[in-house]
XYZ file of N, CA and C in Angstrom:
837
model
N 41.521 55.120 -37.648
C 41.823 53.747 -37.238
C 41.774 53.652 -35.719
N 40.924 52.760 -35.194
C 40.840 52.554 -33.751
C 41.967 51.641 -33.293
N 42.549 51.948 -32.111
C 43.647 51.116 -31.632
C 43.672 51.068 -30.112
N 44.371 50.077 -29.580
C 44.638 49.991 -28.151
C 45.875 49.155 -27.927
N 46.501 49.343 -26.767
C 47.675 48.570 -26.381
C 47.362 47.793 -25.113
N 47.700 46.506 -25.123
C 47.391 45.636 -23.992
C 48.638 44.842 -23.599
N 48.661 44.379 -22.358
C 49.732 43.520 -21.872
C 49.250 42.076 -21.836
N 50.108 41.177 -22.277
C 49.810 39.748 -22.274
C 50.770 39.078 -21.288
N 50.294 38.685 -20.100
C 51.207 38.181 -19.075
C 51.662 36.748 -19.324
N 52.831 36.415 -18.783
C 53.310 35.040 -18.774
C 52.626 34.274 -17.644
N 52.770 32.954 -17.689
C 52.290 32.104 -16.597
C 53.386 31.122 -16.215
N 53.277 30.618 -14.998
C 54.067 29.464 -14.603
C 53.109 28.394 -14.100
N 53.552 27.149 -14.130
C 52.789 26.032 -13.579
C 53.394 25.678 -12.227
N 52.620 25.909 -11.168
C 53.107 25.619 -9.826
C 53.026 24.129 -9.509
N 52.226 23.440 -10.258
C 52.003 22.007 -10.034
C 51.538 21.431 -11.357
N 52.103 20.303 -11.759
C 51.690 19.700 -13.028
C 51.812 18.188 -12.937
N 50.676 17.528 -12.914
C 50.632 16.072 -12.957
C 49.962 15.643 -14.255
N 50.507 14.631 -14.897
C 49.932 14.077 -16.117
C 49.076 12.890 -15.718
N 47.777 12.939 -16.040
C 46.839 11.914 -15.576
C 46.774 10.735 -16.541
N 46.495 11.024 -17.801
C 46.417 9.937 -18.780
C 46.475 10.510 -20.191
N 46.839 9.637 -21.119
C 46.831 10.030 -22.521
C 45.448 9.809 -23.101
N 44.992 10.766 -23.874
C 43.660 10.706 -24.454
C 43.704 10.055 -25.834
N 42.531 9.687 -26.310
C 42.452 9.059 -27.641
C 42.834 10.035 -28.748
N 42.668 11.334 -28.489
C 43.018 12.321 -29.515
C 44.509 12.667 -29.513
N 45.284 11.987 -28.646
C 46.718 12.217 -28.603
C 47.166 13.209 -27.550
N 46.232 14.005 -27.048
C 46.552 14.940 -25.981
C 46.543 14.213 -24.637
N 46.877 14.938 -23.556
C 46.916 14.343 -22.234
C 45.992 15.105 -21.285
N 45.291 14.366 -20.450
C 44.580 15.001 -19.346
C 45.585 15.317 -18.246
N 45.455 16.496 -17.674
C 46.411 16.947 -16.677
C 45.681 17.516 -15.454
N 46.426 17.683 -14.395
C 46.004 18.493 -13.250
C 47.114 19.496 -13.023
N 46.799 20.782 -13.141
C 47.837 21.801 -13.012
C 47.314 22.990 -12.218
N 48.246 23.771 -11.717
C 47.926 25.041 -11.076
C 48.640 26.134 -11.857
N 47.865 27.004 -12.490
C 48.396 28.114 -13.267
C 48.553 29.350 -12.382
N 49.576 30.124 -12.641
C 49.756 31.412 -11.973
C 50.284 32.437 -12.974
N 49.541 33.539 -13.136
C 50.040 34.638 -13.973
C 51.076 35.430 -13.192
N 52.103 35.908 -13.918
C 53.198 36.619 -13.279
C 53.491 37.930 -14.004
N 54.327 38.742 -13.356
C 54.594 40.099 -13.851
C 55.698 40.125 -14.903
N 55.494 39.385 -15.945
C 56.340 39.400 -17.146
C 55.379 39.417 -18.325
N 55.517 40.426 -19.182
C 54.509 40.634 -20.214
C 55.103 40.799 -21.606
N 54.325 40.346 -22.594
C 54.447 40.845 -23.957
C 53.526 42.061 -24.065
N 53.874 42.984 -24.938
C 53.031 44.163 -25.165
C 52.489 44.116 -26.586
N 51.179 44.251 -26.704
C 50.531 44.129 -28.014
C 49.739 45.393 -28.320
N 50.018 45.975 -29.464
C 49.213 47.092 -29.964
C 48.350 46.576 -31.104
N 47.070 46.818 -30.988
C 46.093 46.384 -31.995
C 45.426 47.594 -32.627
N 45.187 47.499 -33.911
C 44.440 48.549 -34.607
C 43.550 47.901 -35.653
N 42.362 48.449 -35.822
C 41.462 47.958 -36.861
C 41.045 49.114 -37.770
N 40.822 48.792 -39.012
C 40.397 49.784 -39.987
C 39.297 49.199 -40.855
N 38.202 49.916 -40.964
C 37.097 49.476 -41.823
C 37.376 49.768 -43.298
N 38.438 50.523 -43.558
C 38.764 50.880 -44.938
C 39.788 49.921 -45.551
N 40.396 49.068 -44.713
C 41.437 48.174 -45.204
C 41.024 46.725 -44.993
N 41.812 45.797 -45.537
C 41.508 44.380 -45.444
C 42.786 43.618 -45.105
N 42.614 42.450 -44.501
C 43.753 41.597 -44.215
C 44.337 41.838 -42.832
N 45.323 41.022 -42.498
C 45.973 41.075 -41.187
C 47.459 41.320 -41.400
N 47.991 42.291 -40.689
C 49.406 42.596 -40.741
C 49.988 42.423 -39.340
N 51.026 41.599 -39.214
C 51.675 41.356 -37.929
C 53.115 41.843 -37.984
N 53.455 42.713 -37.056
C 54.831 43.202 -36.905
C 55.335 42.730 -35.549
N 56.482 42.067 -35.527
C 56.975 41.474 -34.293
C 58.418 41.879 -34.025
N 58.737 42.097 -32.748
C 60.086 42.519 -32.365
C 61.076 41.366 -32.335
N 60.587 40.121 -32.382
C 61.454 38.950 -32.272
C 61.438 38.171 -33.576
N 62.570 38.125 -34.248
C 62.654 37.431 -35.534
C 62.603 35.913 -35.395
N 62.721 35.404 -34.164
C 62.709 33.961 -33.951
C 61.305 33.376 -33.877
N 60.299 34.231 -33.859
C 58.926 33.728 -33.820
C 58.560 33.051 -35.134
N 57.562 32.146 -35.086
C 57.103 31.510 -36.325
C 56.645 32.551 -37.338
N 56.645 32.172 -38.627
C 56.167 33.052 -39.677
C 54.764 33.554 -39.393
N 54.392 34.629 -40.067
C 53.181 35.353 -39.711
C 51.960 34.443 -39.564
N 51.686 33.607 -40.553
C 50.461 32.813 -40.512
C 50.539 31.657 -39.519
N 51.742 31.343 -39.017
C 51.896 30.311 -37.992
C 51.925 30.890 -36.584
N 51.913 32.198 -36.478
C 51.959 32.862 -35.179
C 50.581 32.831 -34.531
N 50.531 32.534 -33.238
C 49.238 32.418 -32.563
C 48.473 33.742 -32.517
N 49.182 34.845 -32.456
C 48.495 36.139 -32.480
C 47.782 36.346 -33.817
N 48.460 35.988 -34.902
C 47.853 36.071 -36.236
C 46.662 35.122 -36.334
N 46.848 33.875 -35.857
C 45.760 32.893 -35.916
C 44.544 33.356 -35.122
N 44.791 34.012 -33.986
C 43.685 34.519 -33.169
C 42.907 35.599 -33.921
N 43.632 36.501 -34.563
C 42.964 37.559 -35.328
C 42.152 36.972 -36.476
N 42.722 36.006 -37.172
C 42.010 35.383 -38.289
C 40.761 34.658 -37.797
N 40.897 33.946 -36.666
C 39.747 33.224 -36.122
C 38.643 34.194 -35.711
N 39.031 35.329 -35.150
C 38.039 36.335 -34.754
C 37.303 36.880 -35.975
N 38.044 37.232 -37.007
C 37.409 37.777 -38.213
C 36.520 36.727 -38.886
N 36.986 35.486 -38.936
C 36.198 34.422 -39.562
C 34.902 34.184 -38.807
N 34.981 34.183 -37.473
C 33.801 33.881 -36.657
C 32.774 35.004 -36.733
N 33.241 36.240 -36.664
C 32.307 37.373 -36.642
C 31.830 37.748 -38.042
N 32.629 37.393 -39.048
C 32.256 37.747 -40.402
C 32.546 39.189 -40.770
N 33.184 39.933 -39.886
C 33.501 41.327 -40.207
C 34.710 41.369 -41.135
N 34.748 42.359 -41.979
C 35.779 42.448 -43.010
C 36.651 43.659 -42.741
N 37.353 43.639 -41.617
C 38.214 44.752 -41.229
C 39.670 44.452 -41.578
N 40.437 45.508 -41.669
C 41.877 45.358 -41.679
C 42.374 45.353 -40.240
N 43.290 44.456 -39.929
C 43.812 44.341 -38.563
C 45.326 44.485 -38.591
N 45.830 45.355 -37.718
C 47.274 45.536 -37.562
C 47.656 45.114 -36.145
N 48.676 44.267 -36.032
C 49.140 43.777 -34.732
C 50.626 44.080 -34.615
N 50.992 44.824 -33.587
C 52.400 45.056 -33.272
C 52.708 44.318 -31.976
N 53.610 43.359 -32.054
C 53.898 42.473 -30.931
C 55.316 42.725 -30.428
N 55.406 43.255 -29.210
C 56.696 43.492 -28.572
C 56.938 42.367 -27.585
N 57.840 41.439 -27.927
C 58.069 40.243 -27.129
C 59.027 40.502 -25.965
N 58.609 40.041 -24.788
C 59.470 39.994 -23.616
C 59.552 38.565 -23.078
N 58.478 37.803 -23.293
C 58.420 36.421 -22.825
C 59.205 35.553 -23.809
N 60.195 34.804 -23.330
C 60.961 33.961 -24.258
C 60.091 32.887 -24.905
N 60.523 32.453 -26.075
C 59.769 31.496 -26.887
C 60.144 30.071 -26.499
N 59.148 29.170 -26.484
C 59.411 27.780 -26.159
C 59.958 27.616 -24.760
N 59.411 28.408 -23.830
C 59.976 28.498 -22.492
C 59.068 27.926 -21.409
N 57.880 27.441 -21.787
C 56.946 26.945 -20.784
C 56.210 28.037 -20.040
N 56.222 29.246 -20.599
C 55.614 30.400 -19.933
C 54.331 30.865 -20.614
N 53.915 30.176 -21.664
C 52.625 30.469 -22.291
C 52.572 31.753 -23.088
N 53.710 32.248 -23.552
C 53.704 33.536 -24.243
C 52.811 33.575 -25.461
N 52.889 32.568 -26.315
C 52.055 32.545 -27.518
C 50.582 32.467 -27.189
N 50.233 31.655 -26.198
C 48.835 31.521 -25.796
C 48.308 32.822 -25.198
N 49.144 33.485 -24.403
C 48.735 34.764 -23.826
C 48.547 35.819 -24.900
N 49.437 35.826 -25.898
C 49.287 36.761 -27.019
C 47.961 36.525 -27.738
N 47.631 35.247 -27.972
C 46.386 34.915 -28.666
C 45.178 35.404 -27.881
N 45.189 35.170 -26.570
C 44.063 35.612 -25.743
C 43.932 37.125 -25.746
N 45.066 37.814 -25.671
C 45.031 39.277 -25.670
C 44.488 39.820 -26.987
N 44.847 39.184 -28.097
C 44.345 39.618 -29.406
C 42.836 39.409 -29.491
N 42.370 38.239 -29.045
C 40.927 37.977 -29.082
C 40.151 39.000 -28.265
N 40.595 39.220 -27.033
C 39.879 40.160 -26.162
C 40.004 41.590 -26.679
N 41.182 41.926 -27.191
C 41.369 43.281 -27.699
C 40.538 43.576 -28.936
N 40.507 42.637 -29.881
C 39.699 42.845 -31.081
C 38.215 42.895 -30.739
N 37.807 42.106 -29.769
C 36.402 42.143 -29.369
C 36.036 43.514 -28.794
N 36.951 44.077 -28.018
C 36.701 45.413 -27.463
C 36.674 46.466 -28.562
N 37.625 46.394 -29.483
C 37.692 47.386 -30.553
C 36.485 47.320 -31.484
N 35.927 46.116 -31.629
C 34.796 45.969 -32.560
C 33.450 46.133 -31.868
N 33.473 46.555 -30.596
C 32.211 46.846 -29.915
C 31.585 45.666 -29.206
N 32.374 44.655 -28.889
C 31.860 43.512 -28.129
C 30.941 42.619 -28.934
N 31.365 42.247 -30.117
C 30.539 41.412 -30.995
C 30.364 39.984 -30.462
N 31.312 39.518 -29.630
C 31.273 38.139 -29.150
C 31.137 38.112 -27.636
N 30.376 37.119 -27.142
C 30.282 36.950 -25.695
C 31.447 36.092 -25.196
N 31.562 35.963 -23.890
C 32.718 35.266 -23.319
C 32.756 33.793 -23.707
N 31.592 33.155 -23.830
C 31.570 31.741 -24.220
C 32.104 31.545 -25.628
N 31.717 32.443 -26.541
C 32.214 32.347 -27.914
C 33.724 32.571 -27.968
N 34.195 33.558 -27.220
C 35.627 33.838 -27.194
C 36.405 32.653 -26.626
N 35.877 32.059 -25.559
C 36.544 30.902 -24.962
C 36.563 29.720 -25.924
N 35.493 29.578 -26.696
C 35.441 28.502 -27.679
C 36.539 28.634 -28.714
N 36.737 29.849 -29.203
C 37.824 30.086 -30.152
C 39.163 29.837 -29.478
N 39.302 30.314 -28.235
C 40.549 30.140 -27.504
C 40.929 28.681 -27.344
N 39.945 27.838 -27.030
C 40.206 26.405 -26.858
C 40.743 25.777 -28.136
N 40.245 26.230 -29.254
C 40.695 25.664 -30.524
C 42.108 26.125 -30.898
N 42.516 27.255 -30.352
C 43.847 27.777 -30.666
C 44.941 27.107 -29.837
N 44.613 26.694 -28.606
C 45.628 26.074 -27.760
C 45.113 25.809 -26.372
N 45.679 24.787 -25.709
C 45.163 24.351 -24.413
C 45.347 25.394 -23.324
N 46.385 26.257 -23.427
C 46.623 27.265 -22.391
C 45.843 28.556 -22.622
N 45.297 28.735 -23.820
C 44.630 30.001 -24.139
C 43.452 30.285 -23.201
N 42.600 29.278 -22.862
C 41.478 29.579 -21.969
C 41.900 30.199 -20.639
N 43.048 29.779 -20.080
C 43.494 30.373 -18.821
C 43.755 31.860 -18.991
N 44.354 32.237 -20.111
C 44.636 33.652 -20.323
C 43.381 34.443 -20.682
N 42.346 33.762 -21.147
C 41.061 34.415 -21.370
C 40.359 34.680 -20.039
N 40.698 33.888 -19.030
C 40.056 33.938 -17.715
C 40.548 35.162 -16.941
N 39.646 35.746 -16.144
C 40.032 36.915 -15.352
C 40.928 36.554 -14.177
N 40.855 35.307 -13.705
C 41.600 34.913 -12.517
C 43.100 34.936 -12.779
N 43.860 35.347 -11.756
C 45.314 35.345 -11.866
C 45.891 33.968 -11.585
N 45.147 33.132 -10.873
C 45.599 31.770 -10.586
C 44.389 30.845 -10.645
N 44.619 29.621 -11.125
C 43.505 28.697 -11.311
C 44.017 27.272 -11.394
N 43.169 26.352 -10.964
C 43.399 24.935 -11.201
C 42.916 24.628 -12.615
N 43.720 23.887 -13.364
C 43.339 23.479 -14.714
C 43.275 21.973 -14.819
N 42.162 21.450 -15.314
C 42.017 20.014 -15.553
C 41.615 19.804 -17.004
N 41.321 18.556 -17.373
C 41.157 18.237 -18.789
C 42.519 18.386 -19.447
N 42.585 19.093 -20.556
C 43.886 19.395 -21.165
C 44.438 20.715 -20.624
N 43.823 21.181 -19.542
C 44.181 22.455 -18.940
C 43.157 23.529 -19.202
N 42.084 23.147 -19.918
C 41.078 24.124 -20.343
C 39.876 24.211 -19.409
N 39.741 23.263 -18.471
C 38.674 23.361 -17.471
C 39.266 24.022 -16.240
N 38.760 25.184 -15.895
C 39.426 26.052 -14.933
C 38.570 26.336 -13.708
N 39.238 26.416 -12.578
C 38.607 26.817 -11.324
C 39.515 27.827 -10.647
N 39.026 29.047 -10.503
C 39.842 30.100 -9.904
C 40.128 29.776 -8.441
N 41.360 30.038 -8.014
C 41.739 29.837 -6.622
C 42.621 31.002 -6.184
N 42.780 31.131 -4.876
C 43.661 32.149 -4.314
C 44.947 31.484 -3.845
N 46.070 32.056 -4.218
C 47.384 31.543 -3.866
C 48.179 32.682 -3.233
N 48.988 32.402 -2.218
C 49.851 33.458 -1.670
C 50.661 34.138 -2.765
N 50.869 35.427 -2.635
C 51.526 36.204 -3.681
C 53.043 36.111 -3.530
N 53.583 34.992 -3.970
C 55.022 34.765 -3.902
C 55.761 35.601 -4.943
N 57.068 35.693 -4.746
C 57.965 36.271 -5.740
C 58.702 35.132 -6.424
N 58.968 35.305 -7.708
C 59.565 34.229 -8.497
C 60.796 34.735 -9.247
N 61.861 33.979 -9.134
C 63.069 34.245 -9.906
C 63.111 33.225 -11.035
N 62.975 33.709 -12.270
C 62.929 32.840 -13.439
C 64.295 32.800 -14.111
N 64.674 31.605 -14.526
C 65.897 31.439 -15.313
C 65.530 30.734 -16.609
N 65.692 31.456 -17.709
C 65.546 30.836 -19.031
C 66.934 30.407 -19.467
N 67.150 29.100 -19.722
C 68.513 28.586 -19.897
C 69.172 28.916 -21.230
N 68.468 29.642 -22.091
C 69.075 30.031 -23.359
C 68.673 29.166 -24.533
N 67.765 28.228 -24.290
C 67.272 27.382 -25.384
C 65.800 27.075 -25.151
N 65.127 26.729 -26.240
C 63.702 26.384 -26.191
C 63.541 24.871 -26.219
N 62.392 24.410 -25.735
C 62.061 22.990 -25.781
C 60.670 22.850 -26.393
N 60.537 21.932 -27.320
C 59.257 21.700 -27.985
C 58.293 20.966 -27.052
N 57.118 21.524 -26.866
C 56.097 20.862 -26.046
C 55.744 19.500 -26.620
N 55.623 19.427 -27.931
C 55.295 18.158 -28.594
C 56.363 17.106 -28.283
N 57.629 17.512 -28.358
C 58.729 16.577 -28.069
C 58.646 16.072 -26.630
N 58.367 16.966 -25.694
C 58.332 16.581 -24.274
C 57.256 15.537 -24.026
N 56.054 15.776 -24.556
C 54.966 14.822 -24.322
C 55.234 13.492 -25.019
N 55.888 13.539 -26.159
C 56.215 12.284 -26.855
C 57.227 11.452 -26.069
N 58.075 12.103 -25.287
C 59.114 11.404 -24.542
C 58.740 11.164 -23.081
N 57.569 11.634 -22.692
C 57.126 11.403 -21.318
C 56.508 10.021 -21.203
N 56.934 9.254 -20.215
C 56.387 7.926 -19.968
C 55.476 7.987 -18.749
N 54.196 7.741 -18.985
C 53.214 7.812 -17.914
C 53.313 6.570 -17.046
N 53.499 6.776 -15.769
C 53.562 5.668 -14.825
C 52.280 5.619 -14.006
N 51.996 4.451 -13.459
C 50.791 4.286 -12.653
C 51.095 4.683 -11.215
N 50.372 5.678 -10.730
C 50.560 6.152 -9.367
C 49.218 6.469 -8.747
N 49.111 6.420 -7.431
C 47.840 6.774 -6.796
C 47.503 8.237 -7.048
N 46.236 8.490 -7.320
C 45.817 9.843 -7.680
C 44.879 10.448 -6.639
N 44.873 9.893 -5.438
C 43.856 10.306 -4.479
C 44.060 11.708 -3.930
N 45.262 12.275 -4.050
C 45.491 13.587 -3.452
C 45.612 14.716 -4.466
N 45.713 14.396 -5.745
C 46.084 15.450 -6.682
C 44.979 16.462 -6.919
N 43.759 16.124 -6.594
C 42.686 17.067 -6.841
C 42.386 17.929 -5.620
N 43.306 17.954 -4.675
C 43.179 18.757 -3.475
C 43.649 20.172 -3.777
N 42.730 21.134 -3.764
C 43.099 22.517 -4.076
C 44.092 23.069 -3.062
N 44.172 22.466 -1.883
C 45.106 22.932 -0.872
C 46.559 22.777 -1.315
N 46.791 21.983 -2.372
C 48.146 21.872 -2.905
C 48.729 23.244 -3.223
N 47.859 24.159 -3.606
C 48.317 25.485 -3.982
C 48.977 26.213 -2.816
N 48.675 25.800 -1.605
C 49.196 26.489 -0.432
C 50.438 25.821 0.140
N 50.783 24.650 -0.357
C 51.892 23.888 0.198
C 53.039 23.858 -0.813
N 53.925 24.826 -0.693
C 54.972 25.017 -1.690
C 55.830 23.767 -1.865
N 56.134 23.106 -0.765
C 57.039 21.956 -0.844
C 56.417 20.767 -1.568
N 55.127 20.816 -1.820
C 54.462 19.723 -2.530
C 54.305 20.010 -4.021
N 54.723 21.164 -4.458
C 54.633 21.472 -5.881
C 55.583 20.568 -6.663
N 55.124 20.094 -7.810
C 55.923 19.169 -8.614
C 55.538 19.298 -10.079
N 56.385 18.812 -10.951
C 56.129 18.845 -12.394
C 56.549 17.506 -12.989
N 55.583 16.689 -13.381
C 55.868 15.370 -13.938
C 56.759 15.432 -15.176
N 56.622 16.503 -15.966
C 57.341 16.549 -17.246
C 58.853 16.691 -17.079
N 59.293 17.032 -15.886
C 60.736 17.084 -15.652
C 61.385 15.713 -15.891
N 60.607 14.637 -15.680
C 61.153 13.286 -15.877
C 61.584 13.057 -17.319
N 60.885 13.684 -18.258
C 61.248 13.540 -19.671
C 62.365 14.490 -20.070
N 62.423 15.650 -19.415
C 63.321 16.715 -19.863
C 64.720 16.618 -19.266
N 64.821 16.388 -17.950
C 66.135 16.501 -17.301
C 67.182 15.487 -17.766
N 66.796 14.260 -18.187
C 67.852 13.369 -18.691
C 68.521 13.884 -19.971
N 67.771 14.625 -20.777
C 68.298 15.149 -22.042
C 68.880 16.548 -21.854
N 68.298 17.303 -20.939
C 68.732 18.671 -20.669
C 69.136 18.791 -19.202
N 70.334 18.329 -18.843
C 70.748 18.373 -17.436
C 70.861 19.792 -16.887
N 70.903 20.779 -17.790
C 70.961 22.172 -17.328
C 69.754 22.516 -16.474
N 68.607 21.896 -16.781
C 67.385 22.180 -16.029
C 67.565 21.795 -14.563
N 68.075 20.605 -14.336
C 68.292 20.147 -12.967
C 69.351 20.988 -12.267
N 70.394 21.359 -12.999
C 71.457 22.175 -12.411
C 70.927 23.534 -11.956
N 70.060 24.135 -12.760
C 69.481 25.426 -12.392
C 68.570 25.271 -11.174
N 67.779 24.213 -11.145
C 66.928 23.957 -9.977
C 67.764 23.859 -8.704
N 68.830 23.080 -8.784
C 69.689 22.896 -7.607
C 70.306 24.214 -7.154
N 70.732 25.023 -8.120
C 71.353 26.297 -7.765
C 70.350 27.239 -7.108
N 69.128 27.275 -7.600
C 68.109 28.129 -6.993
C 67.813 27.698 -5.555
N 67.802 26.398 -5.318
C 67.603 25.910 -3.954
C 68.774 26.304 -3.053
N 69.980 26.214 -3.582
C 71.155 26.631 -2.812
C 71.091 28.112 -2.455
N 70.459 28.895 -3.321
C 70.358 30.342 -3.101
C 69.145 30.731 -2.259
N 68.453 29.742 -1.703
C 67.406 30.045 -0.733
C 65.980 29.933 -1.209
N 65.753 29.420 -2.422
C 64.371 29.251 -2.895
C 63.636 28.236 -2.023
N 62.357 28.492 -1.770
C 61.549 27.548 -0.997
C 61.331 26.260 -1.781
N 61.222 26.387 -3.072
C 61.258 25.248 -3.980
C 61.617 25.787 -5.355
N 61.961 24.895 -6.276
C 62.295 25.294 -7.645
C 61.737 24.242 -8.589
N 61.165 24.693 -9.695
C 60.518 23.803 -10.650
C 60.739 24.290 -12.072
N 60.637 23.368 -13.000
C 60.504 23.720 -14.404
C 59.049 24.114 -14.635
N 58.817 25.120 -15.441
C 57.448 25.536 -15.745
C 56.938 24.847 -17.000
N 55.759 24.237 -16.900
C 55.153 23.590 -18.057
C 56.075 22.549 -18.657
N 56.222 22.593 -19.976
C 57.106 21.657 -20.669
C 58.515 22.207 -20.826
N 58.828 23.288 -20.094
C 60.158 23.869 -20.144
C 60.298 24.837 -21.318
N 61.383 25.546 -21.302
C 62.623 25.255 -20.604
C 62.889 26.116 -19.361
N 61.998 27.061 -19.043
C 62.246 27.962 -17.924
C 62.137 27.241 -16.588
N 63.035 27.600 -15.669
C 62.991 27.121 -14.292
C 62.727 28.325 -13.394
N 61.893 28.134 -12.364
C 61.630 29.239 -11.444
C 61.893 28.811 -10.009
N 62.387 29.768 -9.238
C 62.540 29.600 -7.803
C 61.490 30.433 -7.100
N 61.007 29.939 -5.960
C 59.926 30.578 -5.218
C 60.491 31.247 -3.972
N 60.119 32.507 -3.762
C 60.632 33.275 -2.626
C 59.492 34.026 -1.949
N 59.627 34.202 -0.655
C 58.563 34.857 0.116
C 58.616 36.371 0.019
N 59.722 36.929 -0.476
C 59.839 38.385 -0.575
C 60.673 38.775 -1.784
N 60.487 40.023 -2.212
C 61.277 40.536 -3.334
C 62.746 40.619 -2.963
N 63.030 40.937 -1.693
C 64.418 41.062 -1.260
C 65.155 39.735 -1.361
N 64.494 38.653 -0.960
C 65.125 37.333 -1.038
C 65.348 36.919 -2.492
N 64.381 37.244 -3.348
C 64.538 36.912 -4.770
C 65.689 37.697 -5.392
N 65.814 38.977 -5.028
C 66.907 39.799 -5.553
C 68.260 39.290 -5.074
N 68.317 38.888 -3.807
C 69.570 38.362 -3.269
C 69.981 37.093 -4.012
N 69.010 36.232 -4.310
C 69.298 35.011 -5.057
C 69.778 35.335 -6.467
N 69.138 36.313 -7.091
C 69.525 36.694 -8.453
C 70.967 37.168 -8.499
N 71.405 37.847 -7.453
C 72.784 38.344 -7.425
C 73.793 37.211 -7.320
N 73.328 36.026 -6.886
C 74.218 34.885 -6.774
C 74.264 34.008 -8.007
N 73.481 34.363 -9.009
C 73.465 33.577 -10.242
C 74.518 34.059 -11.221
N 75.168 33.125 -11.857
C 76.086 33.447 -12.943
C 75.353 33.182 -14.256
N 75.123 34.229 -15.020
C 74.377 34.106 -16.277
C 75.341 33.683 -17.372
N 75.042 32.560 -18.018
C 75.919 31.995 -19.034
C 75.268 32.050 -20.412
N 76.107 32.131 -21.429
C 75.666 32.061 -22.828
C 74.481 32.992 -23.065
N 73.369 32.410 -23.538
C 72.196 33.228 -23.860
C 71.146 33.221 -22.758
N 71.532 32.794 -21.562
C 70.561 32.722 -20.480
C 70.000 34.100 -20.133
N 68.772 34.075 -19.621
C 68.152 35.306 -19.131
C 67.539 35.026 -17.766
N 67.545 36.031 -16.912
C 66.860 35.895 -15.624
C 65.819 37.013 -15.509
N 64.751 36.688 -14.813
C 63.645 37.625 -14.637
C 63.205 37.609 -13.172
N 63.159 38.778 -12.555
C 62.579 38.904 -11.225
C 61.118 39.267 -11.393
N 60.229 38.409 -10.941
C 58.795 38.603 -11.143
C 58.045 38.351 -9.846
N 56.775 38.673 -9.877
C 55.905 38.356 -8.743
C 54.570 37.865 -9.274
N 53.842 37.184 -8.402
C 52.513 36.704 -8.776
C 51.571 37.869 -8.984
N 50.746 37.785 -10.013
C 49.663 38.755 -10.172
C 48.494 38.285 -9.311
N 47.810 39.230 -8.694
C 46.715 38.865 -7.798
C 45.406 39.476 -8.224
């Protein structure tokens, strides 16, 4: 049985503006993605003597096997290539679920790329990206080699960019937020859009913003409280990532991020993560 182990990194959104609602129900966005040093670990194995997909996961809170994005990615790969292999997936979760960090999408991308490598490169990058797009809007970013990128469309049109390698202190507040719920409760307002497509936004920390906070913070005041506390502890800025629930503070050095972490009081099921940008 051939096997390999890969890391599936988390992402944060340094900037997120909602442009308009599409006819298909999704939203066009302008975002800046950044991969960070927080990973799920995935072990993949294939066998030509066996059939079916087996998923073993360290987190019992994940969706059932056939609803898991890693499982869906493996099934999509087998369906597209037509190969009849047995696939075993062992998923060691570190990225919290429903946290705005793209853990499920990253797992899916890692499974697609890993199975392609194990099977001898049966699919080219365009085919893999096509499958990724169908699995989820964030999957194409994790398929991309770039550590940071501007995302437009539903986030699937990507342009690699260079961003200073900041350090990030992440606070997961102990609960998940449904992406579907957030978009359903977000009210799009009319605002001038003349500056949002400026890639230089990536270099101006104080201009980073997340439109979806408008839908989340009235219902989840903990998000705003965590943002305020991170700013008090010296963060250059603090934002909710994606549709939440994780909040991150931005720091110019690991020492400053560690000092801020020491000033946090961890409550209930909260978790904190000291991370840095991948470059």
